[in-house]
Amino acid sequence: MSTKDGSQTWKVAAVVTFYMAAALVMVFVNKAVMISSPELPLLFLLIQLSLAVVLLHGAAVLTTKVEIPKLELKTAKKLAPVTIVNVVGLVFNLLCLRGVDASFFQIARGLQLPLTIIVSSLHGRSLPSKLVIGASAIVTTGFFIGLAPNAISADRANEAPSYLSIIYGVLSSLFIAIHAVLIKFSLPHAQNSTIQLAYWQNLGSALLLAPFILFQGELSKLAELRSTPSWNAEVFLWGSVVTGVFGFLLCVAGLLSIKITSPVTHMFSSVSSPHFISTGVVGSSAARSAIQTLLGVWLFNDLFTANRAISILLIAAGTMFYTWVKSIEGAPAPARPSPDLAKDDVEARGAYQMDQIDEEVHDWQDEKRRQSA
């Protein structure tokens, strides 16, 4: 293995480890805060978004690579769709987590891959391959198996997830899929800077969220909780700080991923070499699913049934199968070997080169016709 390949492998390992650890931290800290303060989901999210804006300003002071955009109304209008979709998806995501076990959360949002494939196909006006559809079918089957009734002891029957929480999970997955597609169109309005787009999204989402906190009366609920001796304010405070920092890191890295990969690849990889990296990232999703399930049962005494175990396995297997399919479909075609022509046969070599050029022209014309169709 060359030094360059070895360095790239370590980068892959670092990215996989970071995303797996960050995802676990976000899920479990969010869940801990929602258990201690279920009445304050929007305020909790507002603190996360505001902290991300503050961190971006701090990063801009430390390095010139982070540039804070100039706030202009015309730019805000152009970025309004992606910002609205972003904040709505975040709200549904948090509401889903509030209503389900941490170990069930990945099942409730299990339709993320199928919905992303559907949205990307509708936007690109193209049909996915049969193998991609097959991978999506496996994931979808796993999702519905996780929802199927199972034998639960009477003392834990009330722990079954509500239908409303599952709907929140599906809506969260849908808005994440739409968000991934919208970012491609939004980047030019942010000077093709993922950092500037991250700033616009966090600031805009915070401003959009603030009025709803007042309408929901969460400030008065916060005052009530502060006067309640049993409320642990430290969980809410430190949970907001930890998730705000990790959310900021994942937001910037995720936006960078979508800029340089396809929306569907972004859902399971966050680096510039999707076919090389995504196998590692998605392969780690099985390990992350197992760790998340075990930690959920250990930390929160989550309900764990045979249906949930099968569901998690199918969702992870379908996701990994999808990654394998995309790596095969995205592999470059092998170069056609040139015929063994005599060095002095100028006419034959010229004819061969003209054939190659003709094939390239026809391939280019076919591609243009497919794009215009």
Short mmCIF file of C-alpha atoms in Angstrom, two decimals:
data_model
loop_
_atom_site.label_atom_id
_atom_site.label_comp_id
_atom_site.label_asym_id
_atom_site.label_seq_id
_atom_site.Cartn_x
_atom_site.Cartn_y
_atom_site.Cartn_z
CA MET A 1 0.00 0.00 0.00
CA SER A 2 1.38 3.43 -0.92
CA THR A 3 1.76 6.26 1.58
CA LYS A 4 -1.06 8.15 -0.13
CA ASP A 5 -3.42 5.17 0.07
CA GLY A 6 -2.52 4.64 3.72
CA SER A 7 -3.22 8.28 4.52
CA GLN A 8 -6.56 8.08 2.72
CA THR A 9 -7.49 4.96 4.68
CA TRP A 10 -6.81 6.72 7.97
CA LYS A 11 -8.94 9.66 6.82
CA VAL A 12 -11.77 7.24 6.03
CA ALA A 13 -11.44 5.63 9.45
CA ALA A 14 -11.45 9.04 11.14
CA VAL A 15 -14.57 10.16 9.26
CA VAL A 16 -16.41 6.91 10.02
CA THR A 17 -15.48 7.08 13.70
CA PHE A 18 -16.47 10.74 14.00
CA TYR A 19 -19.84 10.30 12.38
CA MET A 20 -20.70 7.18 14.35
CA ALA A 21 -19.68 8.77 17.66
CA ALA A 22 -21.33 12.12 16.87
CA ALA A 23 -24.58 10.46 15.81
CA LEU A 24 -24.70 8.43 19.02
CA VAL A 25 -23.95 11.50 21.15
CA MET A 26 -26.66 13.53 19.43
CA VAL A 27 -29.31 10.83 19.82
CA PHE A 28 -28.66 9.98 23.45
CA VAL A 29 -28.08 13.51 24.73
CA ASN A 30 -31.18 14.73 22.86
CA LYS A 31 -33.14 11.85 24.38
CA ALA A 32 -31.85 12.60 27.89
CA VAL A 33 -32.97 16.24 27.57
CA MET A 34 -36.36 15.23 26.17
CA ILE A 35 -36.87 12.86 29.11
CA SER A 36 -36.03 15.58 31.65
CA SER A 37 -37.75 18.45 29.80
CA PRO A 38 -40.35 17.08 27.36
CA GLU A 39 -42.27 20.38 27.50
CA LEU A 40 -39.41 22.37 25.92
CA PRO A 41 -38.55 20.82 22.53
CA LEU A 42 -38.62 24.06 20.52
CA LEU A 43 -36.64 26.05 23.10
CA PHE A 44 -34.08 23.26 23.23
CA LEU A 45 -33.74 23.35 19.45
CA LEU A 46 -33.52 27.16 19.42
CA ILE A 47 -30.56 27.03 21.82
CA GLN A 48 -28.81 24.51 19.59
CA LEU A 49 -29.28 26.68 16.48
CA SER A 50 -28.24 29.88 18.26
CA LEU A 51 -25.12 28.18 19.63
CA ALA A 52 -24.20 27.08 16.10
CA VAL A 53 -24.40 30.72 14.93
CA VAL A 54 -22.20 31.83 17.83
CA LEU A 55 -19.68 29.07 17.06
CA LEU A 56 -19.51 30.16 13.41
CA HIS A 57 -18.72 33.72 14.50
CA GLY A 58 -16.05 32.37 16.84
CA ALA A 59 -14.55 30.24 14.08
CA ALA A 60 -14.50 33.28 11.76
CA VAL A 61 -12.35 35.12 14.31
CA LEU A 62 -9.88 32.23 14.53
CA THR A 63 -9.52 31.46 10.82
CA THR A 64 -10.09 33.24 7.53
CA LYS A 65 -11.47 30.03 6.02
CA VAL A 66 -14.75 30.69 7.85
CA GLU A 67 -16.46 33.71 6.30
CA ILE A 68 -19.67 35.14 7.74
CA PRO A 69 -22.02 36.15 4.90
CA LYS A 70 -23.36 39.64 4.40
CA LEU A 71 -27.00 39.64 5.47
CA GLU A 72 -29.17 40.75 2.54
CA LEU A 73 -32.92 40.43 2.16
CA LYS A 74 -32.76 39.19 -1.44
CA THR A 75 -30.40 36.39 -0.42
CA ALA A 76 -32.62 35.48 2.52
CA LYS A 77 -35.62 35.16 0.17
CA LYS A 78 -33.71 32.88 -2.18
CA LEU A 79 -32.61 30.68 0.72
CA ALA A 80 -36.03 30.65 2.39
CA PRO A 81 -37.12 27.26 0.93
CA VAL A 82 -34.07 25.33 2.16
CA THR A 83 -34.20 27.10 5.53
CA ILE A 84 -37.88 26.32 6.06
CA VAL A 85 -37.41 22.68 5.09
CA ASN A 86 -34.40 22.49 7.41
CA VAL A 87 -36.16 23.78 10.51
CA VAL A 88 -39.33 21.75 9.90
CA GLY A 89 -37.25 18.58 9.51
CA LEU A 90 -35.36 19.33 12.73
CA VAL A 91 -38.60 19.89 14.66
CA PHE A 92 -40.14 16.63 13.42
CA ASN A 93 -36.89 14.83 14.20
CA LEU A 94 -36.89 16.03 17.81
CA LEU A 95 -40.62 15.39 18.30
CA CYS A 96 -40.11 11.85 17.02
CA LEU A 97 -37.24 11.23 19.43
CA ARG A 98 -39.28 12.63 22.31
CA GLY A 99 -42.03 10.09 21.73
CA VAL A 100 -40.04 6.91 21.03
CA ASP A 101 -37.24 4.93 22.67
CA ALA A 102 -33.69 5.81 21.64
CA SER A 103 -33.29 2.27 20.28
CA PHE A 104 -36.54 2.59 18.27
CA PHE A 105 -35.60 5.99 16.84
CA GLN A 106 -33.68 4.46 13.94
CA ILE A 107 -36.73 2.34 13.07
CA ALA A 108 -39.11 5.32 13.22
CA ARG A 109 -36.86 7.09 10.71
CA GLY A 110 -36.22 3.93 8.73
CA LEU A 111 -37.80 5.26 5.55
CA GLN A 112 -35.05 7.85 5.08
CA LEU A 113 -33.30 5.89 2.31
CA PRO A 114 -36.45 5.01 0.30
CA LEU A 115 -37.79 8.56 0.57
CA THR A 116 -34.45 10.05 -0.47
CA ILE A 117 -34.33 7.77 -3.51
CA ILE A 118 -37.89 8.77 -4.44
CA VAL A 119 -37.25 12.51 -4.05
CA SER A 120 -33.97 12.33 -5.98
CA SER A 121 -35.61 10.30 -8.77
CA LEU A 122 -38.54 12.72 -9.07
CA HIS A 123 -36.21 15.68 -9.15
CA GLY A 124 -33.86 14.09 -11.67
CA ARG A 125 -36.75 12.65 -13.71
CA SER A 126 -35.03 9.30 -13.77
CA LEU A 127 -35.84 5.81 -12.57
CA PRO A 128 -33.54 4.04 -10.12
CA SER A 129 -32.10 0.68 -11.12
CA LYS A 130 -33.79 -2.57 -10.13
CA LEU A 131 -31.08 -3.28 -7.58
CA VAL A 132 -31.58 0.13 -5.95
CA ILE A 133 -35.31 -0.53 -5.82
CA GLY A 134 -34.55 -3.90 -4.26
CA ALA A 135 -32.39 -2.27 -1.56
CA SER A 136 -35.17 0.22 -0.89
CA ALA A 137 -37.69 -2.64 -0.61
CA ILE A 138 -35.52 -4.38 2.00
CA VAL A 139 -35.31 -1.20 4.09
CA THR A 140 -39.05 -0.59 3.76
CA THR A 141 -39.81 -4.16 4.82
CA GLY A 142 -37.60 -3.68 7.88
CA PHE A 143 -39.47 -0.48 8.75
CA PHE A 144 -42.89 -2.14 8.69
CA ILE A 145 -41.67 -5.19 10.61
CA GLY A 146 -40.51 -2.81 13.33
CA LEU A 147 -44.02 -1.35 13.49
CA ALA A 148 -45.76 -4.73 13.63
CA PRO A 149 -47.34 -5.71 16.97
CA ASN A 150 -45.30 -8.05 19.13
CA ALA A 151 -45.73 -9.91 22.38
CA ILE A 152 -45.14 -7.33 25.11
CA SER A 153 -45.57 -7.91 28.81
CA ALA A 154 -48.54 -6.14 30.36
CA ASP A 155 -46.36 -3.93 32.57
CA ARG A 156 -44.55 -2.53 29.50
CA ALA A 157 -47.47 -2.29 27.07
CA ASN A 158 -47.58 1.49 27.54
CA GLU A 159 -44.03 1.77 26.16
CA ALA A 160 -45.09 0.97 22.60
CA PRO A 161 -44.47 4.03 20.37
CA SER A 162 -47.46 6.16 19.50
CA TYR A 163 -48.62 6.45 15.90
CA LEU A 164 -48.09 10.21 16.09
CA SER A 165 -44.40 9.74 16.95
CA ILE A 166 -43.99 7.36 14.01
CA ILE A 167 -45.63 9.92 11.71
CA TYR A 168 -43.16 12.49 13.02
CA GLY A 169 -40.34 10.10 12.10
CA VAL A 170 -41.63 9.60 8.56
CA LEU A 171 -42.09 13.35 8.08
CA SER A 172 -38.59 13.96 9.44
CA SER A 173 -37.17 11.49 6.91
CA LEU A 174 -39.13 13.15 4.09
CA PHE A 175 -37.94 16.65 4.92
CA ILE A 176 -34.34 15.44 5.25
CA ALA A 177 -34.62 13.96 1.75
CA ILE A 178 -36.04 17.20 0.32
CA HIS A 179 -33.41 19.23 2.17
CA ALA A 180 -30.58 17.22 0.59
CA VAL A 181 -31.87 18.06 -2.90
CA LEU A 182 -32.55 21.74 -2.15
CA ILE A 183 -29.02 22.37 -0.92
CA LYS A 184 -27.63 21.84 -4.44
CA PHE A 185 -29.76 24.76 -5.67
CA SER A 186 -29.11 26.92 -2.62
CA LEU A 187 -25.31 26.87 -2.65
CA PRO A 188 -24.93 29.37 -5.56
CA HIS A 189 -26.96 31.90 -3.55
CA ALA A 190 -24.43 31.51 -0.70
CA GLN A 191 -21.42 32.06 -3.00
CA ASN A 192 -20.97 28.28 -3.20
CA SER A 193 -19.76 28.33 0.40
CA THR A 194 -20.99 25.55 2.67
CA ILE A 195 -20.00 27.63 5.70
CA GLN A 196 -22.09 30.60 4.58
CA LEU A 197 -25.03 28.34 3.82
CA ALA A 198 -24.68 26.74 7.27
CA TYR A 199 -24.76 30.22 8.80
CA TRP A 200 -27.84 31.24 6.82
CA GLN A 201 -29.65 28.02 7.72
CA ASN A 202 -28.93 28.16 11.44
CA LEU A 203 -29.70 31.86 11.76
CA GLY A 204 -32.83 31.63 9.60
CA SER A 205 -34.08 28.51 11.37
CA ALA A 206 -33.60 30.19 14.77
CA LEU A 207 -35.54 33.28 13.65
CA LEU A 208 -38.35 31.16 12.22
CA LEU A 209 -38.53 29.05 15.37
CA ALA A 210 -38.61 31.89 17.90
CA PRO A 211 -42.26 32.98 17.38
CA PHE A 212 -43.52 29.41 17.74
CA ILE A 213 -41.83 29.15 21.13
CA LEU A 214 -43.95 32.09 22.26
CA PHE A 215 -47.12 30.63 20.71
CA GLN A 216 -46.50 27.28 22.42
CA GLY A 217 -45.93 29.00 25.76
CA GLU A 218 -42.59 27.29 26.33
CA LEU A 219 -41.16 30.30 28.19
CA SER A 220 -43.91 30.07 30.79
CA LYS A 221 -43.36 26.31 30.97
CA LEU A 222 -39.67 26.97 31.59
CA ALA A 223 -40.58 29.29 34.48
CA GLU A 224 -42.79 26.57 35.94
CA LEU A 225 -40.04 23.98 35.66
CA ARG A 226 -37.53 26.27 37.37
CA SER A 227 -39.82 26.40 40.39
CA THR A 228 -40.15 22.61 40.41
CA PRO A 229 -37.61 20.98 42.78
CA SER A 230 -37.58 17.72 40.82
CA TRP A 231 -36.50 19.38 37.55
CA ASN A 232 -32.81 18.93 36.74
CA ALA A 233 -31.81 22.14 35.00
CA GLU A 234 -28.25 20.92 34.49
CA VAL A 235 -29.39 18.16 32.11
CA PHE A 236 -31.20 20.75 29.99
CA LEU A 237 -28.31 23.24 30.08
CA TRP A 238 -25.43 20.87 29.39
CA GLY A 239 -27.50 18.88 26.92
CA SER A 240 -28.12 22.06 24.96
CA VAL A 241 -24.40 22.90 24.92
CA VAL A 242 -23.22 19.40 23.92
CA THR A 243 -25.81 18.93 21.16
CA GLY A 244 -25.24 22.48 19.95
CA VAL A 245 -21.51 21.86 19.47
CA PHE A 246 -21.95 18.45 17.83
CA GLY A 247 -24.84 19.72 15.73
CA PHE A 248 -22.63 22.55 14.48
CA LEU A 249 -19.87 20.12 13.49
CA LEU A 250 -22.28 17.74 11.76
CA CYS A 251 -24.06 20.59 9.99
CA VAL A 252 -20.88 21.98 8.41
CA ALA A 253 -19.54 18.53 7.50
CA GLY A 254 -22.91 17.44 6.12
CA LEU A 255 -23.29 20.51 3.92
CA LEU A 256 -19.79 19.95 2.55
CA SER A 257 -20.74 16.36 1.73
CA ILE A 258 -23.83 17.33 -0.28
CA LYS A 259 -21.83 19.94 -2.21
CA ILE A 260 -19.49 17.27 -3.57
CA THR A 261 -21.68 14.15 -3.64
CA SER A 262 -25.16 13.18 -4.73
CA PRO A 263 -28.02 13.77 -2.25
CA VAL A 264 -28.60 10.03 -1.82
CA THR A 265 -24.91 9.28 -1.24
CA HIS A 266 -24.85 12.10 1.31
CA MET A 267 -27.41 10.34 3.45
CA PHE A 268 -24.81 7.69 4.26
CA SER A 269 -21.45 9.34 3.59
CA SER A 270 -19.97 12.75 4.19
CA VAL A 271 -16.75 12.97 2.27
CA SER A 272 -15.62 13.78 -1.23
CA SER A 273 -15.10 10.24 -2.47
CA PRO A 274 -18.56 8.66 -2.19
CA HIS A 275 -17.92 5.26 -3.72
CA PHE A 276 -14.76 4.71 -1.67
CA ILE A 277 -15.94 6.19 1.61
CA SER A 278 -19.62 5.33 1.71
CA THR A 279 -18.93 1.62 2.06
CA GLY A 280 -17.04 2.32 5.28
CA VAL A 281 -19.64 4.75 6.60
CA VAL A 282 -22.64 2.61 5.75
CA GLY A 283 -20.84 -0.51 6.87
CA SER A 284 -20.45 1.22 10.21
CA SER A 285 -24.20 1.88 10.31
CA ALA A 286 -24.77 -1.74 11.28
CA ALA A 287 -22.33 -1.37 14.17
CA ARG A 288 -23.88 1.96 15.13
CA SER A 289 -27.36 0.42 15.09
CA ALA A 290 -26.23 -2.37 17.38
CA ILE A 291 -24.43 0.05 19.73
CA GLN A 292 -27.40 2.42 19.78
CA THR A 293 -29.77 -0.43 20.61
CA LEU A 294 -27.57 -1.80 23.39
CA LEU A 295 -26.98 1.66 24.88
CA GLY A 296 -30.70 2.41 24.72
CA VAL A 297 -31.54 -0.76 26.62
CA TRP A 298 -28.73 -0.13 29.14
CA LEU A 299 -29.10 3.63 29.73
CA PHE A 300 -32.85 4.08 29.37
CA ASN A 301 -34.13 0.52 29.87
CA ASP A 302 -35.64 0.64 26.37
CA LEU A 303 -38.12 -1.99 25.28
CA PHE A 304 -36.46 -4.54 22.98
CA THR A 305 -38.42 -7.16 21.04
CA ALA A 306 -37.74 -9.70 18.32
CA ASN A 307 -39.55 -7.52 15.78
CA ARG A 308 -37.32 -4.57 16.59
CA ALA A 309 -34.17 -6.68 16.28
CA ILE A 310 -35.25 -8.03 12.86
CA SER A 311 -36.26 -4.53 11.76
CA ILE A 312 -32.89 -3.01 12.66
CA LEU A 313 -31.05 -5.84 10.90
CA LEU A 314 -33.10 -5.45 7.71
CA ILE A 315 -32.71 -1.67 7.63
CA ALA A 316 -28.94 -1.97 8.10
CA ALA A 317 -28.69 -4.79 5.55
CA GLY A 318 -30.74 -2.91 2.95
CA THR A 319 -28.64 0.21 3.46
CA MET A 320 -25.38 -1.71 3.04
CA PHE A 321 -26.76 -3.49 -0.03
CA TYR A 322 -27.67 -0.11 -1.51
CA THR A 323 -24.12 1.11 -0.93
CA TRP A 324 -22.68 -1.93 -2.64
CA VAL A 325 -25.03 -1.42 -5.60
CA LYS A 326 -24.05 2.24 -5.96
CA SER A 327 -20.36 1.36 -5.76
CA ILE A 328 -20.85 -1.15 -8.60
CA GLU A 329 -22.97 1.23 -10.67
CA GLY A 330 -20.51 4.08 -10.14
CA ALA A 331 -17.40 2.12 -10.98
CA PRO A 332 -15.69 3.39 -14.15
CA ALA A 333 -16.02 1.17 -17.19
CA PRO A 334 -12.82 -0.70 -18.07
CA ALA A 335 -10.90 0.84 -20.93
CA ARG A 336 -11.19 -1.07 -24.18
CA PRO A 337 -7.80 -2.55 -25.06
CA SER A 338 -6.43 -1.33 -28.32
CA PRO A 339 -5.86 -3.95 -30.97
CA ASP A 340 -2.33 -5.14 -31.54
CA LEU A 341 -1.57 -3.14 -34.65
CA ALA A 342 1.75 -3.01 -36.37
CA LYS A 343 3.71 0.14 -35.55
CA ASP A 344 4.15 0.97 -39.22
CA ASP A 345 0.46 0.38 -40.12
CA VAL A 346 -0.47 4.08 -40.08
CA GLU A 347 -3.74 3.58 -41.97
CA ALA A 348 -5.03 0.92 -39.57
CA ARG A 349 -4.10 2.95 -36.52
CA GLY A 350 -5.80 6.04 -37.95
CA ALA A 351 -8.98 4.06 -38.60
CA TYR A 352 -8.93 2.71 -35.05
CA GLN A 353 -8.56 6.20 -33.56
CA MET A 354 -11.42 7.52 -35.72
CA ASP A 355 -13.63 4.68 -34.46
CA GLN A 356 -12.86 5.70 -30.86
CA ILE A 357 -13.70 9.35 -31.53
CA ASP A 358 -16.93 8.35 -33.29
CA GLU A 359 -17.98 6.23 -30.30
CA GLU A 360 -17.29 9.11 -27.91
CA VAL A 361 -19.35 11.50 -30.04
CA HIS A 362 -22.29 9.06 -30.12
CA ASP A 363 -22.03 8.54 -26.36
CA TRP A 364 -22.06 12.30 -25.83
CA GLN A 365 -25.07 12.75 -28.12
CA ASP A 366 -26.97 9.94 -26.37
CA GLU A 367 -26.27 11.57 -23.01
CA LYS A 368 -27.53 14.95 -24.24
CA ARG A 369 -30.72 13.34 -25.55
CA ARG A 370 -31.31 11.62 -22.18
CA GLN A 371 -30.84 14.88 -20.34
CA SER A 372 -33.25 16.75 -22.59
CA ALA A 373 -35.86 13.99 -22.51
#
